Structure formats: C-alpha cells, structure tokens
Amino acid sequence: ALKRLREQIALPTNIPWSETQSITSSKPVVVADPDDDLTREVAFYDQALEAAVLGRERIKKEGGVFERPDDYFAEMIKTDDHMAKIRQRLLDENASIQASERAKAQRDLKKFGKKVQTEKRLEREKSKADALDKIQALKKSTCFCLLLLFDQMALL
C-alpha cells in the first residue's frame, strides 16, 4: 500500500531540472569541531556558493533566463505616501542635527568672543596704565627740569 502511494505522489523521472532545481553538493560538509560556529558557517557558505554556481550554469544550459531585463520594474512594497513620510522624517532629522550643530558652534563662538573681549579689556587697561605711568614720569621730569631752570635763574 505504501509503495503504491509513493508511486502516485513521486515525480516523473523525465521532467527537466528547472522544475525541481535540486542540487547535491560534490563534497560533504566536514567540520572538525561542530561547536565552532565560524568554521561551521564558513562550510555552509562554501556549500551554498557551490550550489548557486552549479544552479546558474544549469539554468543557462537549459536556455533559461537568469537575470532580469534592463527595463524590468518591480512592484514596490511600500506606497509612495509611505516613502514620502520616511523621506520627510529623514529630512527633519537632518535639519535637527544641523540646527544643533549650528547652536553648538554659536555657543563656542560666544565663549570665544567673551574670551577675546576680556583679553581686549585687559589690554586696554594695561595700555591706559602704561600711558598714565608715562604721563607721571613726564610730569616729574618736566617739574624737575623746571626746578633746575628756576634754580639756575636764581643764581644769576
């Protein structure tokens, strides 16, 4: 009974390969340590890559088309309205990032401006003090010269 059922559901032997697309690897997957995820994944990757290359060759051999034509347009999953919302959200995020960067730059400029302003004020105060010192020195020297002049006139 099981053999009869198997024969009923079994695929015919004369169907083309493109109907089943079944590929068996040329070498078995052998991994020294099955707990080593990286080597196990690399072995699976190599096996899948070999199967993909063989499958592509078989499809081309049967005359099947493997690549899309250049003028093929696929149906979009998301609507244009949804994509517009996403685009707008991205633009808003970029704008907020740029605004925060500008604000940070303004704060830095303000700090720098205060520093420059303080330095200028100190420089002015120093130049004012130097000028007052020169004036005082000139007054003293002028007074001293005048006193000497008066003394010399008195002696005459």
C-alpha positions as a Markdown table, in Angstrom:
| # | Residue | x | y | z |
|---|---|---|---|---|
| 1 | Ala | 0.0 | 0.0 | 0.0 |
| 2 | Leu | 2.9 | 2.4 | 0.8 |
| 3 | Lys | 4.7 | 1.6 | -2.4 |
| 4 | Arg | 1.5 | 2.3 | -4.4 |
| 5 | Leu | 1.0 | 5.7 | -2.6 |
| 6 | Arg | 4.7 | 6.5 | -3.2 |
| 7 | Glu | 4.3 | 5.8 | -6.9 |
| 8 | Gln | 1.3 | 8.0 | -7.1 |
| 9 | Ile | 3.0 | 11.1 | -5.5 |
| 10 | Ala | 6.5 | 10.5 | -6.9 |
| 11 | Leu | 7.8 | 12.9 | -9.5 |
| 12 | Pro | 8.3 | 11.5 | -13.0 |
| 13 | Thr | 11.9 | 10.9 | -13.9 |
| 14 | Asn | 11.8 | 12.6 | -17.3 |
| 15 | Ile | 11.0 | 16.2 | -16.0 |
| 16 | Pro | 13.6 | 18.9 | -16.7 |
| 17 | Trp | 15.9 | 20.0 | -13.9 |
| 18 | Ser | 14.4 | 23.5 | -13.8 |
| 19 | Glu | 11.2 | 22.0 | -12.4 |
| 20 | Thr | 12.9 | 20.7 | -9.3 |
| 21 | Gln | 16.1 | 22.8 | -9.0 |
| 22 | Ser | 17.6 | 20.1 | -6.8 |
| 23 | Ile | 21.4 | 20.2 | -6.4 |
| 24 | Thr | 23.6 | 17.9 | -4.3 |
| 25 | Ser | 26.9 | 19.1 | -3.1 |
| 26 | Ser | 30.0 | 17.5 | -4.6 |
| 27 | Lys | 31.7 | 17.1 | -1.2 |
| 28 | Pro | 30.1 | 16.5 | 2.2 |
| 29 | Val | 30.3 | 19.2 | 4.9 |
| 30 | Val | 33.0 | 18.1 | 7.4 |
| 31 | Val | 33.6 | 20.3 | 10.4 |
| 32 | Ala | 36.2 | 19.3 | 13.0 |
| 33 | Asp | 34.5 | 21.0 | 15.9 |
| 34 | Pro | 30.7 | 21.3 | 15.5 |
| 35 | Asp | 30.6 | 23.8 | 18.3 |
| 36 | Asp | 32.9 | 26.2 | 16.4 |
| 37 | Asp | 30.3 | 28.5 | 14.8 |
| 38 | Leu | 32.6 | 30.3 | 12.5 |
| 39 | Thr | 34.1 | 27.3 | 10.7 |
| 40 | Arg | 30.6 | 25.6 | 10.6 |
| 41 | Glu | 29.1 | 28.7 | 8.9 |
| 42 | Val | 32.0 | 29.0 | 6.5 |
| 43 | Ala | 31.5 | 25.4 | 5.5 |
| 44 | Phe | 27.7 | 26.0 | 4.9 |
| 45 | Tyr | 28.6 | 29.2 | 3.0 |
| 46 | Asp | 31.0 | 27.3 | 0.7 |
| 47 | Gln | 28.4 | 24.6 | 0.1 |
| 48 | Ala | 25.7 | 27.2 | -0.8 |
| 49 | Leu | 28.1 | 29.1 | -3.0 |
| 50 | Glu | 29.0 | 25.9 | -5.0 |
| 51 | Ala | 25.3 | 25.1 | -5.3 |
| 52 | Ala | 24.5 | 28.6 | -6.6 |
| 53 | Val | 27.2 | 28.5 | -9.2 |
| 54 | Leu | 26.1 | 25.0 | -10.4 |
| 55 | Gly | 22.4 | 26.1 | -10.5 |
| 56 | Arg | 23.2 | 29.1 | -12.5 |
| 57 | Glu | 25.2 | 27.1 | -15.0 |
| 58 | Arg | 22.3 | 24.5 | -15.3 |
| 59 | Ile | 19.7 | 27.2 | -15.9 |
| 60 | Lys | 21.8 | 28.8 | -18.6 |
| 61 | Lys | 22.4 | 25.4 | -20.2 |
| 62 | Glu | 18.7 | 24.8 | -20.4 |
| 63 | Gly | 18.2 | 28.2 | -22.0 |
| 64 | Gly | 16.5 | 29.8 | -19.0 |
| 65 | Val | 16.8 | 33.4 | -18.2 |
| 66 | Phe | 18.7 | 34.0 | -15.0 |
| 67 | Glu | 18.9 | 37.8 | -14.9 |
| 68 | Arg | 16.2 | 40.5 | -15.2 |
| 69 | Pro | 15.9 | 42.5 | -18.3 |
| 70 | Asp | 17.2 | 46.1 | -18.1 |
| 71 | Asp | 13.7 | 47.6 | -18.5 |
| 72 | Tyr | 12.2 | 45.5 | -15.7 |
| 73 | Phe | 10.3 | 47.4 | -13.0 |
| 74 | Ala | 9.4 | 45.5 | -9.8 |
| 75 | Glu | 6.2 | 46.2 | -7.8 |
| 76 | Met | 7.1 | 48.4 | -4.8 |
| 77 | Ile | 6.2 | 47.0 | -1.4 |
| 78 | Lys | 5.7 | 50.4 | 0.2 |
| 79 | Thr | 3.4 | 53.1 | -1.2 |
| 80 | Asp | 4.6 | 56.5 | -2.4 |
| 81 | Asp | 2.9 | 58.2 | 0.5 |
| 82 | His | 4.7 | 56.0 | 3.0 |
| 83 | Met | 8.1 | 56.6 | 1.3 |
| 84 | Ala | 7.3 | 60.4 | 1.3 |
| 85 | Lys | 6.7 | 60.2 | 5.1 |
| 86 | Ile | 10.0 | 58.4 | 5.5 |
| 87 | Arg | 11.9 | 60.9 | 3.3 |
| 88 | Gln | 10.3 | 63.8 | 5.3 |
| 89 | Arg | 11.3 | 62.2 | 8.6 |
| 90 | Leu | 14.9 | 61.8 | 7.3 |
| 91 | Leu | 15.0 | 65.4 | 6.2 |
| 92 | Asp | 13.6 | 66.5 | 9.6 |
| 93 | Glu | 16.3 | 64.5 | 11.4 |
| 94 | Asn | 19.0 | 66.0 | 9.2 |
| 95 | Ala | 17.6 | 69.5 | 9.8 |
| 96 | Ser | 17.5 | 69.0 | 13.6 |
| 97 | Ile | 21.1 | 67.6 | 13.6 |
| 98 | Gln | 22.3 | 70.6 | 11.6 |
| 99 | Ala | 20.4 | 73.0 | 13.9 |
| 100 | Ser | 22.0 | 71.5 | 17.0 |
| 101 | Glu | 25.5 | 71.7 | 15.3 |
| 102 | Arg | 24.8 | 75.4 | 14.5 |
| 103 | Ala | 23.7 | 76.1 | 18.0 |
| 104 | Lys | 26.9 | 74.4 | 19.4 |
| 105 | Ala | 29.0 | 76.4 | 17.0 |
| 106 | Gln | 27.3 | 79.6 | 18.2 |
| 107 | Arg | 27.9 | 78.7 | 21.8 |
| 108 | Asp | 31.6 | 78.1 | 21.1 |
| 109 | Leu | 31.8 | 81.4 | 19.2 |
| 110 | Lys | 30.1 | 83.2 | 22.1 |
| 111 | Lys | 32.6 | 81.7 | 24.6 |
| 112 | Phe | 35.5 | 82.6 | 22.3 |
| 113 | Gly | 34.0 | 86.1 | 21.9 |
| 114 | Lys | 33.8 | 86.6 | 25.6 |
| 115 | Lys | 37.4 | 85.4 | 25.9 |
| 116 | Val | 38.6 | 87.9 | 23.2 |
| 117 | Gln | 36.5 | 90.6 | 24.8 |
| 118 | Thr | 38.1 | 90.0 | 28.2 |
| 119 | Glu | 41.6 | 90.0 | 26.6 |
| 120 | Lys | 40.9 | 93.3 | 24.8 |
| 121 | Arg | 39.6 | 94.9 | 28.0 |
| 122 | Leu | 42.8 | 93.8 | 29.9 |
| 123 | Glu | 45.0 | 95.1 | 27.1 |
| 124 | Arg | 43.2 | 98.4 | 27.1 |
| 125 | Glu | 43.6 | 98.7 | 30.9 |
| 126 | Lys | 47.3 | 97.8 | 30.6 |
| 127 | Ser | 47.8 | 100.4 | 27.8 |
| 128 | Lys | 45.9 | 103.0 | 29.9 |
| 129 | Ala | 48.1 | 102.3 | 33.0 |
| 130 | Asp | 51.2 | 102.5 | 30.8 |
| 131 | Ala | 50.1 | 105.8 | 29.4 |
| 132 | Leu | 49.4 | 107.2 | 32.9 |
| 133 | Asp | 52.8 | 106.0 | 34.1 |
| 134 | Lys | 54.5 | 107.8 | 31.1 |
| 135 | Ile | 52.5 | 110.9 | 31.8 |
| 136 | Gln | 53.5 | 110.8 | 35.5 |
| 137 | Ala | 57.1 | 110.2 | 34.5 |
| 138 | Leu | 57.0 | 113.1 | 32.1 |
| 139 | Lys | 55.4 | 115.4 | 34.7 |
| 140 | Lys | 58.1 | 114.5 | 37.2 |
| 141 | Ser | 60.8 | 115.0 | 34.6 |
| 142 | Thr | 59.2 | 118.3 | 33.5 |
| 143 | Cys | 58.9 | 119.5 | 37.0 |
| 144 | Phe | 62.5 | 118.5 | 37.8 |
| 145 | Cys | 63.7 | 120.4 | 34.7 |
| 146 | Leu | 61.7 | 123.5 | 35.7 |
| 147 | Leu | 63.1 | 123.4 | 39.2 |
| 148 | Leu | 66.6 | 123.2 | 37.9 |
| 149 | Leu | 65.9 | 126.0 | 35.5 |
| 150 | Phe | 64.5 | 128.2 | 38.3 |
| 151 | Asp | 67.4 | 127.4 | 40.5 |
| 152 | Gln | 69.9 | 128.4 | 37.8 |
| 153 | Met | 68.0 | 131.7 | 37.1 |
| 154 | Ala | 68.0 | 132.5 | 40.8 |
| 155 | Leu | 71.8 | 132.1 | 40.9 |
| 156 | Leu | 72.2 | 134.6 | 38.1 |
